[in-house]
Coordinates of C-alpha atoms in Angstrom, one line a residue:
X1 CA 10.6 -0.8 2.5
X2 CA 10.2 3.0 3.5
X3 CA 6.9 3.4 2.0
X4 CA 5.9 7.0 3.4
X5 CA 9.6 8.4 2.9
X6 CA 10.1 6.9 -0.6
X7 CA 6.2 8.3 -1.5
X8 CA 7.3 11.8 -0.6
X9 CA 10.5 11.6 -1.9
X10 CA 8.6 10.7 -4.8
X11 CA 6.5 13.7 -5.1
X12 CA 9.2 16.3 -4.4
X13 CA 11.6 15.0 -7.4
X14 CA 8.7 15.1 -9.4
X15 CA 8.2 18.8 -8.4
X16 CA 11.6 19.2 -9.4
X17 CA 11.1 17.4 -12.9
X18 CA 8.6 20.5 -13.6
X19 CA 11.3 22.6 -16.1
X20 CA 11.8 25.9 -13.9
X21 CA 10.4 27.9 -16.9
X22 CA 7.1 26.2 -16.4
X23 CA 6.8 26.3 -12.4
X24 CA 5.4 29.8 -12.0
X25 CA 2.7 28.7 -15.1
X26 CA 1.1 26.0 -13.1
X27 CA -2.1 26.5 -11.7
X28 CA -3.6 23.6 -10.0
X29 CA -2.2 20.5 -8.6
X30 CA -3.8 17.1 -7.9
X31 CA -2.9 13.3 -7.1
X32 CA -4.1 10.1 -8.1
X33 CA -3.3 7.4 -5.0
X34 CA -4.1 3.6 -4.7
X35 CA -7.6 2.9 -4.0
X36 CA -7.3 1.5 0.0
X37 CA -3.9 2.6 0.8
X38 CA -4.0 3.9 4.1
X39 CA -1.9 5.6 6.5
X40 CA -2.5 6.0 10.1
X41 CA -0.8 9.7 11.0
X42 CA -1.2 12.1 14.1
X43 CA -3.6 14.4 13.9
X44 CA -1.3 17.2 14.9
X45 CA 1.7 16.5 13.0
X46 CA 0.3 14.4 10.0
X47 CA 3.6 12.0 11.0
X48 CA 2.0 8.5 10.1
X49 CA 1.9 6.7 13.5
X50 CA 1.9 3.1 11.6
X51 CA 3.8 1.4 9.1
X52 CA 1.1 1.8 5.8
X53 CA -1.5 -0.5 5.1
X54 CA -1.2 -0.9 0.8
X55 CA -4.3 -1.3 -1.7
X56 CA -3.8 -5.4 -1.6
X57 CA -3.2 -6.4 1.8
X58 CA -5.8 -7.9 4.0
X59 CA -7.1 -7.7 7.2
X60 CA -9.1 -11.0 7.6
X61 CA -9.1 -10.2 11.6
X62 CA -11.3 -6.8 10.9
X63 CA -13.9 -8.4 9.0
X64 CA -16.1 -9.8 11.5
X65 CA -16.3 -6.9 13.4
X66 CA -16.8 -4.6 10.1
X67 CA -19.7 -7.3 8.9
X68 CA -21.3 -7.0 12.3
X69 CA -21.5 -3.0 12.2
X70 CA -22.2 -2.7 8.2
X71 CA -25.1 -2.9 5.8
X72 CA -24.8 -6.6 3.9
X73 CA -22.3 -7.0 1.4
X74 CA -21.7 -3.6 1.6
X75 CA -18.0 -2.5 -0.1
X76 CA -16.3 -1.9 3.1
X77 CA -17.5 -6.0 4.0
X78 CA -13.7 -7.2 2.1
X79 CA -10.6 -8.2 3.7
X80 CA -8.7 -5.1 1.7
X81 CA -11.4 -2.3 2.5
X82 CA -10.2 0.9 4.3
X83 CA -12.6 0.3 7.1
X84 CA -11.5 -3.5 7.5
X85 CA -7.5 -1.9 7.6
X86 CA -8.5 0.8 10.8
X87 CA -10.2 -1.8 12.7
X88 CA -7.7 -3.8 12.6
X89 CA -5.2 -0.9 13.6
X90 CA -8.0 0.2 16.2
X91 CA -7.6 -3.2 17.6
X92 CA -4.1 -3.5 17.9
X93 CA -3.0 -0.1 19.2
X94 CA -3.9 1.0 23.1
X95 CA -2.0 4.2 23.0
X96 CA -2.3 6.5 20.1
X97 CA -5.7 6.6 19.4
X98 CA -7.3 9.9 20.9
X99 CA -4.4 11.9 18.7
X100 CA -4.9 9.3 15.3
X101 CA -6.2 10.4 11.8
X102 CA -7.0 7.9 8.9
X103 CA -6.0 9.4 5.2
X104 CA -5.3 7.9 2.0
X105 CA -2.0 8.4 0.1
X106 CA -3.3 10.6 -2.2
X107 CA -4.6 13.1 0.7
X108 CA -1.2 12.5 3.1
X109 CA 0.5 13.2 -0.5
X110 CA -1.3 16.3 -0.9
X111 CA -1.7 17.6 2.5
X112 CA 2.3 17.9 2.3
X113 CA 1.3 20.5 -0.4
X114 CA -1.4 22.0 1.2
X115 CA -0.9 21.1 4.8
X116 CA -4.2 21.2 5.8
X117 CA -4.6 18.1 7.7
X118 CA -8.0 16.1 7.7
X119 CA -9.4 16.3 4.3
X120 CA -10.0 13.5 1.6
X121 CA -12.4 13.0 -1.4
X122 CA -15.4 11.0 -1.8
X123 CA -14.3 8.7 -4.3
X124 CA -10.7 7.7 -2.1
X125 CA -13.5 7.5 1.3
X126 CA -15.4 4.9 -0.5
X127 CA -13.8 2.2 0.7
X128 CA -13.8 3.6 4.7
X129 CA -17.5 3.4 4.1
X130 CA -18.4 7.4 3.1
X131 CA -21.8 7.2 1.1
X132 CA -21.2 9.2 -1.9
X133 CA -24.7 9.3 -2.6
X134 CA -26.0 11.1 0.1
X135 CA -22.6 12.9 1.0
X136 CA -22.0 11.6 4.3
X137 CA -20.7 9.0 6.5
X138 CA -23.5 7.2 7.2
X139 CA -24.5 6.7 10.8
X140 CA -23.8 3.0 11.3
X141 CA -20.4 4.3 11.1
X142 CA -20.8 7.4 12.8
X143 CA -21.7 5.6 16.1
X144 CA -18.4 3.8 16.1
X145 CA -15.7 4.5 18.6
X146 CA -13.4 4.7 15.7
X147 CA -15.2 7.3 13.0
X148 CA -13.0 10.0 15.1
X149 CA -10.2 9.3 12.8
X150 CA -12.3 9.9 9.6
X151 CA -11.3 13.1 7.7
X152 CA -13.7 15.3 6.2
X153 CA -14.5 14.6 2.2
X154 CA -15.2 16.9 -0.5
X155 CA -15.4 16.3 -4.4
X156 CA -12.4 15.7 -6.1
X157 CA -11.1 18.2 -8.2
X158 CA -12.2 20.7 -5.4
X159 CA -9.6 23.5 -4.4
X160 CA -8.2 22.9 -1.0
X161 CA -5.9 25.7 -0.1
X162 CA -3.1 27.5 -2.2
X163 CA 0.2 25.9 -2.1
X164 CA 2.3 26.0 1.1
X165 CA 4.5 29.4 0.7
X166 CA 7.9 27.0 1.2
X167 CA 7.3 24.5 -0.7
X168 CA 6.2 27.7 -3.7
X169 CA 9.4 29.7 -2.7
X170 CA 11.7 26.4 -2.8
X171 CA 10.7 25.5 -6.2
X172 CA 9.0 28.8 -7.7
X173 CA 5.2 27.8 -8.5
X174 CA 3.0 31.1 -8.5
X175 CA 1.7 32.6 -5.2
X176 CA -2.0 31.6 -6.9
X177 CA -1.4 27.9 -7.6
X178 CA -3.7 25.5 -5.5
X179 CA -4.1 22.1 -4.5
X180 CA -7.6 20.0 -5.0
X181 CA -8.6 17.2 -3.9
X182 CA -7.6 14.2 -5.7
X183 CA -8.9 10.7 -6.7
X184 CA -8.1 6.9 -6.7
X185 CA -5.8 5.5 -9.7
X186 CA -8.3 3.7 -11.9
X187 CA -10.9 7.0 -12.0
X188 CA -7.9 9.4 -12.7
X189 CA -7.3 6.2 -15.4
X190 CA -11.0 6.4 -16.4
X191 CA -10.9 10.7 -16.4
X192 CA -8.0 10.2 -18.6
X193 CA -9.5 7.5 -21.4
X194 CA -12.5 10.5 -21.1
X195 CA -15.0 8.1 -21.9
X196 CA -18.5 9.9 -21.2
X197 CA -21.1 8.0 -22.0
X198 CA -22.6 5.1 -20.2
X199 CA -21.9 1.5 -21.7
X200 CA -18.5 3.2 -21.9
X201 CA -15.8 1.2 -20.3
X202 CA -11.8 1.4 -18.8
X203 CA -9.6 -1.2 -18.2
X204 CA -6.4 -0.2 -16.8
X205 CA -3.8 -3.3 -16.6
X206 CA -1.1 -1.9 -14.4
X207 CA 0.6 -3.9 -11.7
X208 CA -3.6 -5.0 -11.5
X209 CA -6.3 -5.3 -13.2
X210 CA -8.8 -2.6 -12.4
X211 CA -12.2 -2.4 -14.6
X212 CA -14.8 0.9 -14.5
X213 CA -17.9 1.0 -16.2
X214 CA -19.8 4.3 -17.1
X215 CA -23.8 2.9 -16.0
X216 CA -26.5 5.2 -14.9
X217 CA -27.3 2.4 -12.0
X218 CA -25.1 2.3 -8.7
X219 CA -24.2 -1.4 -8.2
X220 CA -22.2 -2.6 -4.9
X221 CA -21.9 -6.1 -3.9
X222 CA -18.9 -7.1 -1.7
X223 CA -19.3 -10.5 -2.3
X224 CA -17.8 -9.8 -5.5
X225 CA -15.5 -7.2 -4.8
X226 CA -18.2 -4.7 -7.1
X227 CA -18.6 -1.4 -6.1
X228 CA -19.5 1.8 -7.4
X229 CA -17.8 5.6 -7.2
X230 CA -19.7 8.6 -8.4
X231 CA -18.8 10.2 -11.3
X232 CA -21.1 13.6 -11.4
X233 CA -24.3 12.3 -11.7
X234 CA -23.0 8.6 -13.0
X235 CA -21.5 5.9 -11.5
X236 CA -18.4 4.2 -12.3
X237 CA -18.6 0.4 -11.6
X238 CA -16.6 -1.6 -11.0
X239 CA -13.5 -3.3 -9.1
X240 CA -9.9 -4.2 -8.8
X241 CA -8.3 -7.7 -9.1
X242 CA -4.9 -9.1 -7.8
X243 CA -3.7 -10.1 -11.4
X244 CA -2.4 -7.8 -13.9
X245 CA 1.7 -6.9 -14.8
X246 CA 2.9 -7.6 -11.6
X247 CA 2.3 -11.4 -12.6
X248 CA 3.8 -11.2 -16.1
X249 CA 7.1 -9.2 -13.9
X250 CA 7.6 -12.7 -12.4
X251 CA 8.4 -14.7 -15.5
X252 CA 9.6 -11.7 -17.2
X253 CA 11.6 -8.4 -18.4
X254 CA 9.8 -5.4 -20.8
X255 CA 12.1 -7.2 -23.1
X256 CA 11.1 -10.6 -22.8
X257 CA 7.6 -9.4 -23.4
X258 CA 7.6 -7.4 -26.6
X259 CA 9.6 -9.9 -27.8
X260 CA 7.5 -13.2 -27.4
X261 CA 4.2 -11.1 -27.7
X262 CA 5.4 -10.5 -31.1
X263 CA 5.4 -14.1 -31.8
X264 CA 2.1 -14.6 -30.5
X265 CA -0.6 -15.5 -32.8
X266 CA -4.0 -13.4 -31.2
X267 CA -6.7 -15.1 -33.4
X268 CA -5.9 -18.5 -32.1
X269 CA -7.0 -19.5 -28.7
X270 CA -4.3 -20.5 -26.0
X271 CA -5.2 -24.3 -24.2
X272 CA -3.9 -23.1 -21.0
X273 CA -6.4 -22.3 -18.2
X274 CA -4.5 -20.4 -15.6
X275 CA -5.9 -17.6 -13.0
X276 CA -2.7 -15.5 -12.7
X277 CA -1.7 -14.2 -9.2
X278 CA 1.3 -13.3 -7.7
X279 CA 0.3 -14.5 -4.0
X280 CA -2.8 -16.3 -2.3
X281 CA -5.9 -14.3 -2.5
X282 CA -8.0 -12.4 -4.6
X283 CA -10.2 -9.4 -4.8
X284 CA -12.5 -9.4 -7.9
X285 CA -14.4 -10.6 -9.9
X286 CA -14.4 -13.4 -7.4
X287 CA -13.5 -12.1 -3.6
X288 CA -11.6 -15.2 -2.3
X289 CA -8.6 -14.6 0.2
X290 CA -7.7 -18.0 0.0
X291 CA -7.6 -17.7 -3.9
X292 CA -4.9 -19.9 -4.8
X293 CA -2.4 -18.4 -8.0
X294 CA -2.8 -21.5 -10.7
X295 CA 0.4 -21.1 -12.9
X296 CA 0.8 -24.9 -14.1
X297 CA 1.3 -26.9 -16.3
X298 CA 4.4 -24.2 -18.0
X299 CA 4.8 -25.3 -21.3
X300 CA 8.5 -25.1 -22.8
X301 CA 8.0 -22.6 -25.1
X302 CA 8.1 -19.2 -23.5
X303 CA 6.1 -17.7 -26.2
X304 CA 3.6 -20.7 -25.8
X305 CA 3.4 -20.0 -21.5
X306 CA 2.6 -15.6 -22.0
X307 CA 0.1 -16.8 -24.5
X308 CA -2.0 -18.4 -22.1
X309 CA -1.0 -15.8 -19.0
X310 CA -2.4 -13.1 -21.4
X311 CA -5.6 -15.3 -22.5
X312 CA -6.6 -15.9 -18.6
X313 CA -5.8 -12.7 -17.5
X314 CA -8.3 -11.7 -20.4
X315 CA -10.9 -14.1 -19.4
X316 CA -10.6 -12.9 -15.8
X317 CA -11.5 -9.4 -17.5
X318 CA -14.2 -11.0 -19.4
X319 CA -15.9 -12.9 -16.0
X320 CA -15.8 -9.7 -14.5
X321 CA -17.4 -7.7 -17.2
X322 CA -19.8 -10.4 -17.1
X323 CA -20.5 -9.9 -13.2
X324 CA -21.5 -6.4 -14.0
X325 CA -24.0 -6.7 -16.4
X326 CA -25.9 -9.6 -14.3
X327 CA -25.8 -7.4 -11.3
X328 CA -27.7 -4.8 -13.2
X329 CA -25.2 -2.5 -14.4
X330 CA -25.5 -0.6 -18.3
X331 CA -23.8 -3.2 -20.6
X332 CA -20.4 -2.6 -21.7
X333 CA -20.3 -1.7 -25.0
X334 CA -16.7 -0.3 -25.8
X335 CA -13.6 -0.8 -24.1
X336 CA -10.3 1.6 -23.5
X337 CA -7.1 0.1 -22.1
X338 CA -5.4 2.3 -20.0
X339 CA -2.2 1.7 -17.9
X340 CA 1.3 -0.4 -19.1
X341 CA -0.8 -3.7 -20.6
X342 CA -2.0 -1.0 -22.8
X343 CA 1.2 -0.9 -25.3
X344 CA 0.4 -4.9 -25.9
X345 CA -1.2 -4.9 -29.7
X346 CA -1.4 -8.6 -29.4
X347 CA -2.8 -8.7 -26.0
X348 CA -5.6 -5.9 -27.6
X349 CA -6.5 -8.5 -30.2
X350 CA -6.5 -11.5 -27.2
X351 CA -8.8 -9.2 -25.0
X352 CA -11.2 -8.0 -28.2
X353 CA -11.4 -11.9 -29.4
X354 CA -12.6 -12.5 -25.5
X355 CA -14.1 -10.0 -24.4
X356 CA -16.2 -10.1 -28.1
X357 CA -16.6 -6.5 -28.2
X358 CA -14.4 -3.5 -29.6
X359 CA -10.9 -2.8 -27.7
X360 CA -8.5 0.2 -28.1
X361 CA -5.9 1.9 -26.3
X362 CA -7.2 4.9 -24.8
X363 CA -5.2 8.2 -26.1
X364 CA -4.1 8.9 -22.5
X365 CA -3.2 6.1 -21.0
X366 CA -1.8 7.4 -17.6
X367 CA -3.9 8.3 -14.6
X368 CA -1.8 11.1 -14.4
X369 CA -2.7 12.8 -17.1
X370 CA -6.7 12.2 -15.3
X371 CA -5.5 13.8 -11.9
X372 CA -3.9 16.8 -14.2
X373 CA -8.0 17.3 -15.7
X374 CA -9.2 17.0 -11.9
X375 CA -6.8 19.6 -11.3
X376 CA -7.4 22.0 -14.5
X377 CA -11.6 21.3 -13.2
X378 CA -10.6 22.4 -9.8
X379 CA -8.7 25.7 -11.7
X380 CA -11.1 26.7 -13.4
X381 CA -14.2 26.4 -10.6
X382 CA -11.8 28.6 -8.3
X383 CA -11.3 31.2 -10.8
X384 CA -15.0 31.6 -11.4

């Protein structure tokens, strides 16, 4: 798979989907990307000089190395961390690395907008090891050999530059509009729910199962995949596992699952004790590489076998909630569902009967619609 082309590809036909009679209206434009998905590109063409690394891939062979350079049980101290992902590039390549940059999709994504190479946002550097706290790389990374491929970070939302005149002439978006730096999926998912208050929680069941927590305490503990973005002067906790939709895709089509979910009875508790993975390894609430998918015993009735996916996907939700609170975090008191698993009335009722607290689809469910109030933030600041 063609990952960079069919990302830009991506973006361009969505410019296109923007009805003409809107284009000169727009004003801002941001992008939500996958937390850890990381491209290698020259610094002088932005061309990606590496096949991309993706949010859930590993890089066991970095780890000792990042372990032996970084605070203890720091975020970047996992397998699928940025930092773990350009070590292990840094160790492979000889030739490229004096003209290399490190971005994230949603910055490649938006420096083809912009096209001014270099810059991310503090909440997509996270996971390269950028303290968002005191604003900086922090100098246990800055005395690497490889911290000369880390772009510069700014707050997301923030204006970059105005659209590239080609790409504004090509498609007719207003000599004014500009480009701000975006964010990672599950915040533009959390901006989106615009839950505000602390005890205030997101879970967004897309392909994964990503959880954020509003909490006035910064918790960050790689041994459990927990770590924390800023949000203003809160912090989102949180983390990311390996199960979610992409699973339930497996076994079965959209179809399949309205149907049998209808059939499912949500007050009555499934017998089946499954952890629900689509390969070996796992992220949060347990950090396990070697996490093995357990699938079995598969009853005969279908209905009977998305019962119990649903259930232990909700009880992974549930552990990792759990995990917050002992590690210090506000307790959760309120959860919105953002993301596909969001549609799923009976999987609501599941998660609420789990989880033992109140459960709701958020009104926005897409992190889309969180990277558009990023944008309309970014708007607004530049036209003060």
């Amino acid at each position: 798979m063609d990952w960079v082309r069919s990302w830009r590809a991506a973006l361009f036909s969505l410019l296109e989907d923007v009805p003409v009679h809107l284009r000169p209206l727009v004003a801002s434009i941001s992008i939500d990307g996958t937390s850890a998905t990381t491209l290698i590109v020259d610094r002088n063409t932005g061309e990606p000089l590496w096949r991309p690394f993706l949010y859930n891939e590993s890089c066991p062979d970095a780890l000792p190395t990042v372990k032996s350079v970084a605070p203890a049980n720091h975020t970047v101290c996992s397998g699928s961390s940025t930092l773990c992902k350009l070590v292990s590039w840094w160790n492979i390549e000889e030739s490229n690395k004096k003209s290399a940059l490190l971005l994230h999709q949603a910055d490649w994504l938006l420096w083809l907008l912009h096209g001014k190479l270099g810059v991310s946002d503090y909440n997509n550097a996270l996971k390269v090891g950028y303290d968002p706290a005191s604003d900086s790389y922090p100098p246990w990374l800055h005395s690497q050999p490889y911290s000369q491929l880390l772009p510069s970070v700014i707050a997301p939302g923030t204006s970059i530059g105005n659209l590239k005149e080609d790409i504004r002439t090509q498609f007719g978006f207003h000599e004014d509009c500009i480009v701000c730096a975006g964010t990672t999926d599950s915040i533009a998912a959390f901006l989106a729910a615009r839950a505000t208050q602390p005890g205030k929680a997101v879970t967004s069941l897309g392909s994964t199962l990503a959880i954020k927590l509003l909490s006035t305490t910064r918790i960050d503990d790689a041994r459990f995949g927990v770590y924390s973005h800023r949000l203003d002067d809160k912090w989102l906790v949180g983390g990311a596992s390996n199960t979610g939709g992409a699973v339930l895709k497996q076994f079965f089509t959209d179809e399949q699952l309205q149907k049998l979910s209808e059939q499912i009875n949500p007050m009555e508790a499934s017998p089946l004790d499954y952890y629900p993975l689509k390969a070996v390894g796992e992220r949060f609430p347990v950090a396990d590489p070697n996490l093995v998918p357990r699938l079995h015993p598969r009853p005969e009735s279908d209905v009977e076998y998305l019962h119990g996916i649903l259930e232990s996907i909700a009880h992974i939700e549930a552990t990792a909630y759990n995990l917050l609170k002992d590690l210090g975090a506000t307790q959760v008191e309120e959860v919105f569902t953002a993301g596909g698993g969001a549609k799923n009335e009976k999987w609501t009722k599941i998660r609420e009967r789990v989880l033992g607290l109140p459960v709701s689809r958020a009104k926005q469910t897409e992190a889309a619609y969180g990277a558009a109030l990023l944008a309309l933030k970014g708007a607004q600041h530049h036209s003060c």
